[in-house]
PDB file of C-alpha atoms in Angstrom:
ATOM      1  CA  MET A  62       0.000   0.000   0.000  1.00 92.00           C
ATOM      2  CA  ARG A  63       1.136   3.554  -0.601  1.00 93.00           C
ATOM      3  CA  ILE A  64       1.819   6.248   1.969  1.00 94.00           C
ATOM      4  CA  GLY A  65      -1.593   7.908   1.528  1.00 94.00           C
ATOM      5  CA  ASP A  66      -3.349   4.601   2.192  1.00 95.00           C
ATOM      6  CA  ILE A  67      -1.387   3.843   5.346  1.00 95.00           C
ATOM      7  CA  ALA A  68      -1.808   7.420   6.579  1.00 96.00           C
ATOM      8  CA  ARG A  69      -5.565   7.280   6.116  1.00 96.00           C
ATOM      9  CA  GLN A  70      -5.867   3.892   7.854  1.00 96.00           C
ATOM     10  CA  ALA A  71      -3.639   4.985  10.756  1.00 95.00           C
ATOM     11  CA  GLY A  72      -5.370   8.339  11.197  1.00 95.00           C
ATOM     12  CA  THR A  73      -2.341  10.470  10.409  1.00 96.00           C
ATOM     13  CA  THR A  74      -0.749  12.251   7.459  1.00 96.00           C
ATOM     14  CA  PRO A  75       1.844  11.190   4.896  1.00 96.00           C
ATOM     15  CA  LYS A  76       4.055  14.006   6.203  1.00 96.00           C
ATOM     16  CA  ALA A  77       3.962  12.490   9.717  1.00 96.00           C
ATOM     17  CA  ILE A  78       4.894   9.047   8.390  1.00 95.00           C
ATOM     18  CA  ARG A  79       7.832  10.471   6.439  1.00 93.00           C
ATOM     19  CA  HIS A  80       8.877  12.285   9.645  1.00 94.00           C
ATOM     20  CA  TYR A  81       8.743   9.042  11.660  1.00 93.00           C
ATOM     21  CA  GLU A  82      10.975   7.420   9.037  1.00 90.00           C
ATOM     22  CA  LEU A  83      13.386  10.356   9.040  1.00 90.00           C
ATOM     23  CA  LEU A  84      13.711  10.143  12.830  1.00 90.00           C
ATOM     24  CA  GLY A  85      14.301   6.401  12.653  1.00 86.00           C
ATOM     25  CA  ILE A  86      11.172   5.636  14.653  1.00 88.00           C
ATOM     26  CA  LEU A  87       9.558   3.796  11.764  1.00 87.00           C
ATOM     27  CA  PRO A  88      11.810   1.350   9.908  1.00 80.00           C
ATOM     28  CA  ALA A  89      12.607   2.288   6.310  1.00 79.00           C
ATOM     29  CA  VAL A  90      10.278   0.656   3.819  1.00 84.00           C
ATOM     30  CA  PRO A  91      11.126  -0.718   0.375  1.00 84.00           C
ATOM     31  CA  ARG A  92      10.337   1.324  -2.691  1.00 88.00           C
ATOM     32  CA  GLN A  93       8.819   0.394  -5.970  1.00 87.00           C
ATOM     33  CA  GLY A  94      10.158   3.047  -8.286  1.00 89.00           C
ATOM     34  CA  SER A  95       9.786   6.323  -6.422  1.00 88.00           C
ATOM     35  CA  TYR A  96       6.887   5.106  -4.254  1.00 88.00           C
ATOM     36  CA  ARG A  97       7.240   3.636  -0.789  1.00 88.00           C
ATOM     37  CA  GLN A  98       5.472   0.285  -0.492  1.00 92.00           C
ATOM     38  CA  TYR A  99       4.030  -0.291   2.974  1.00 91.00           C
ATOM     39  CA  CYS A 100       2.702  -3.535   4.392  1.00 89.00           C
ATOM     40  CA  GLU A 101       0.395  -4.451   7.276  1.00 90.00           C
ATOM     41  CA  ARG A 102       3.355  -4.554   9.687  1.00 86.00           C
ATOM     42  CA  ASP A 103       4.137  -0.917   8.827  1.00 88.00           C
ATOM     43  CA  LEU A 104       0.520   0.003   9.479  1.00 91.00           C
ATOM     44  CA  LEU A 105       0.770  -1.677  12.888  1.00 89.00           C
ATOM     45  CA  PHE A 106       3.940   0.301  13.680  1.00 88.00           C
ATOM     46  CA  VAL A 107       2.346   3.609  12.697  1.00 92.00           C
ATOM     47  CA  ARG A 108      -0.695   2.805  14.840  1.00 93.00           C
ATOM     48  CA  LEU A 109       1.606   1.948  17.766  1.00 89.00           C
ATOM     49  CA  ILE A 110       3.448   5.238  17.309  1.00 92.00           C
ATOM     50  CA  ARG A 111       0.156   7.148  17.225  1.00 94.00           C
ATOM     51  CA  GLN A 112      -1.032   5.340  20.360  1.00 93.00           C
ATOM     52  CA  ALA A 113       2.233   6.139  22.149  1.00 92.00           C
ATOM     53  CA  LEU A 114       1.890   9.815  21.221  1.00 94.00           C
ATOM     54  CA  ALA A 115      -1.691   9.837  22.524  1.00 94.00           C
ATOM     55  CA  LEU A 116      -0.400   8.353  25.809  1.00 93.00           C
ATOM     56  CA  GLY A 117       1.989  11.266  26.262  1.00 92.00           C
ATOM     57  CA  PHE A 118       5.210   9.943  24.759  1.00 94.00           C
ATOM     58  CA  ARG A 119       7.414  12.302  22.798  1.00 93.00           C
ATOM     59  CA  LEU A 120       8.831  11.186  19.463  1.00 93.00           C
ATOM     60  CA  ALA A 121      12.355  11.240  20.918  1.00 90.00           C
ATOM     61  CA  GLU A 122      11.266   8.691  23.531  1.00 89.00           C
ATOM     62  CA  LEU A 123      10.217   6.275  20.787  1.00 89.00           C
ATOM     63  CA  ARG A 124      13.634   6.031  19.130  1.00 85.00           C
ATOM     64  CA  GLY A 125      15.045   2.546  19.244  1.00 79.00           C
ATOM     65  CA  LEU A 126      11.754   0.868  20.120  1.00 79.00           C
ATOM     66  CA  TYR A 127      11.224  -0.252  16.527  1.00 75.00           C
ATOM     67  CA  PRO A 128      14.662  -1.166  15.151  1.00 68.00           C
ATOM     68  CA  ALA A 129      15.510  -1.530  11.488  1.00 65.00           C
ATOM     69  CA  ASP A 130      14.970  -5.303  11.517  1.00 66.00           C
ATOM     70  CA  GLY A 131      11.266  -4.569  11.681  1.00 66.00           C
ATOM     71  CA  GLU A 132      10.431  -6.191  15.003  1.00 73.00           C
ATOM     72  CA  PRO A 133       9.641  -4.096  18.069  1.00 76.00           C
ATOM     73  CA  ASP A 134      12.034  -4.440  20.981  1.00 79.00           C
ATOM     74  CA  TRP A 135       9.264  -5.459  23.397  1.00 83.00           C
ATOM     75  CA  ALA A 136      11.576  -5.331  26.439  1.00 88.00           C
ATOM     76  CA  ARG A 137      12.373  -1.678  25.630  1.00 87.00           C
ATOM     77  CA  VAL A 138       8.700  -0.953  24.968  1.00 86.00           C
ATOM     78  CA  LEU A 139       7.841  -2.339  28.401  1.00 91.00           C
ATOM     79  CA  GLN A 140      10.625  -0.306  30.048  1.00 92.00           C
ATOM     80  CA  ALA A 141       9.402   2.849  28.311  1.00 91.00           C
ATOM     81  CA  LEU A 142       5.870   2.191  29.580  1.00 92.00           C
ATOM     82  CA  VAL A 143       7.109   1.660  33.145  1.00 95.00           C
ATOM     83  CA  GLU A 144       9.136   4.884  33.003  1.00 94.00           C
ATOM     84  CA  LYS A 145       6.186   6.850  31.585  1.00 94.00           C
ATOM     85  CA  ARG A 146       3.941   5.573  34.395  1.00 96.00           C
ATOM     86  CA  GLN A 147       6.550   6.701  36.942  1.00 97.00           C
ATOM     87  CA  GLN A 148       6.607  10.152  35.340  1.00 95.00           C
ATOM     88  CA  VAL A 149       2.811  10.296  35.462  1.00 96.00           C
ATOM     89  CA  ALA A 150       2.820   9.273  39.149  1.00 97.00           C
ATOM     90  CA  GLY A 151       5.289  12.075  39.905  1.00 97.00           C
ATOM     91  CA  GLU A 152       3.142  14.569  38.022  1.00 97.00           C
ATOM     92  CA  ILE A 153       0.060  13.414  39.941  1.00 97.00           C
ATOM     93  CA  GLN A 154       1.888  14.045  43.235  1.00 97.00           C
ATOM     94  CA  ARG A 155       2.982  17.493  42.054  1.00 97.00           C
ATOM     95  CA  LEU A 156      -0.562  18.374  41.018  1.00 97.00           C
ATOM     96  CA  GLN A 157      -1.997  17.135  44.323  1.00 97.00           C
ATOM     97  CA  ALA A 158       0.461  19.356  46.223  1.00 96.00           C
ATOM     98  CA  LEU A 159      -0.504  22.283  43.992  1.00 96.00           C
ATOM     99  CA  ASP A 160      -4.184  21.605  44.692  1.00 97.00           C
ATOM    100  CA  LEU A 161      -3.520  21.720  48.450  1.00 96.00           C
ATOM    101  CA  GLN A 162      -1.795  25.090  48.024  1.00 95.00           C
ATOM    102  CA  LEU A 163      -4.731  26.393  46.012  1.00 95.00           C
ATOM    103  CA  GLN A 164      -7.165  25.189  48.676  1.00 95.00           C
ATOM    104  CA  ALA A 165      -5.205  27.040  51.387  1.00 92.00           C
ATOM    105  CA  VAL A 166      -5.095  30.298  49.423  1.00 91.00           C
ATOM    106  CA  GLU A 167      -8.793  29.905  48.584  1.00 91.00           C
ATOM    107  CA  ALA A 168      -9.639  29.450  52.279  1.00 90.00           C
ATOM    108  CA  GLU A 169      -7.608  32.552  53.215  1.00 88.00           C
ATOM    109  CA  THR A 170      -9.301  34.548  50.467  1.00 86.00           C
ATOM    110  CA  ARG A 171     -12.754  33.431  51.624  1.00 86.00           C
ATOM    111  CA  GLY A 172     -11.771  34.499  55.133  1.00 84.00           C
ATOM    112  CA  CYS A 173     -10.882  37.946  53.825  1.00 84.00           C
ATOM    113  CA  LEU A 174     -14.250  38.229  52.083  1.00 83.00           C
ATOM    114  CA  ALA A 175     -16.045  37.198  55.248  1.00 80.00           C
ATOM    115  CA  SER A 176     -14.161  39.550  57.590  1.00 78.00           C
ATOM    116  CA  ALA A 177     -16.060  42.621  58.631  1.00 62.00           C
ATOM    117  CA  ALA A 178     -12.951  44.795  58.683  1.00 59.00           C
ATOM    118  CA  GLY A 179     -11.847  43.891  55.189  1.00 60.00           C
ATOM    119  CA  ASP A 180      -8.235  44.503  56.200  1.00 65.00           C
ATOM    120  CA  CYS A 181      -6.731  41.268  54.954  1.00 71.00           C
ATOM    121  CA  ALA A 182      -3.270  40.977  53.538  1.00 67.00           C
ATOM    122  CA  VAL A 183      -2.624  39.215  50.266  1.00 63.00           C
ATOM    123  CA  PRO A 184      -2.935  35.481  50.969  1.00 58.00           C
ATOM    124  CA  ALA A 185       0.449  33.834  51.322  1.00 59.00           C
ATOM    125  CA  VAL A 186       1.385  31.277  48.708  1.00 59.00           C
ATOM    126  CA  ARG A 187       3.122  28.358  50.364  1.00 59.00           C
ATOM    127  CA  ARG A 188       5.714  26.217  48.636  1.00 59.00           C
ATOM    128  CA  ALA A 189       5.092  22.477  48.748  1.00 53.00           C
ATOM    129  CA  ALA A 190       7.818  20.452  50.395  1.00 52.00           C
TER     130      ALA A 190
END
């Protein structure tokens, strides 16, 4: 199948597929004349790349997961998934700490609104430990 066909089936663009090839994320495909000839395996790879991008991976993180021999390095794929989950867990902790800070400032601000004197200072923003 040609690049337009694989792009349509994978939900991307021919430009993106050429970019994946240029970066070495997608193995080079054989040509027939000046046209790239893709197979079902290539379609699977492009779909995997698109799924990884949707899960928050950057293209640079996908290098080496699909080597030139055409078979994914499943051990590296698994390691990349584990590392991404660790990053997500860290981000969740950071966001939870931020939410606690926002709650504290919100409570101080509500206290200022409720005070009869109206002489509140600017609520202090606390740094999470």
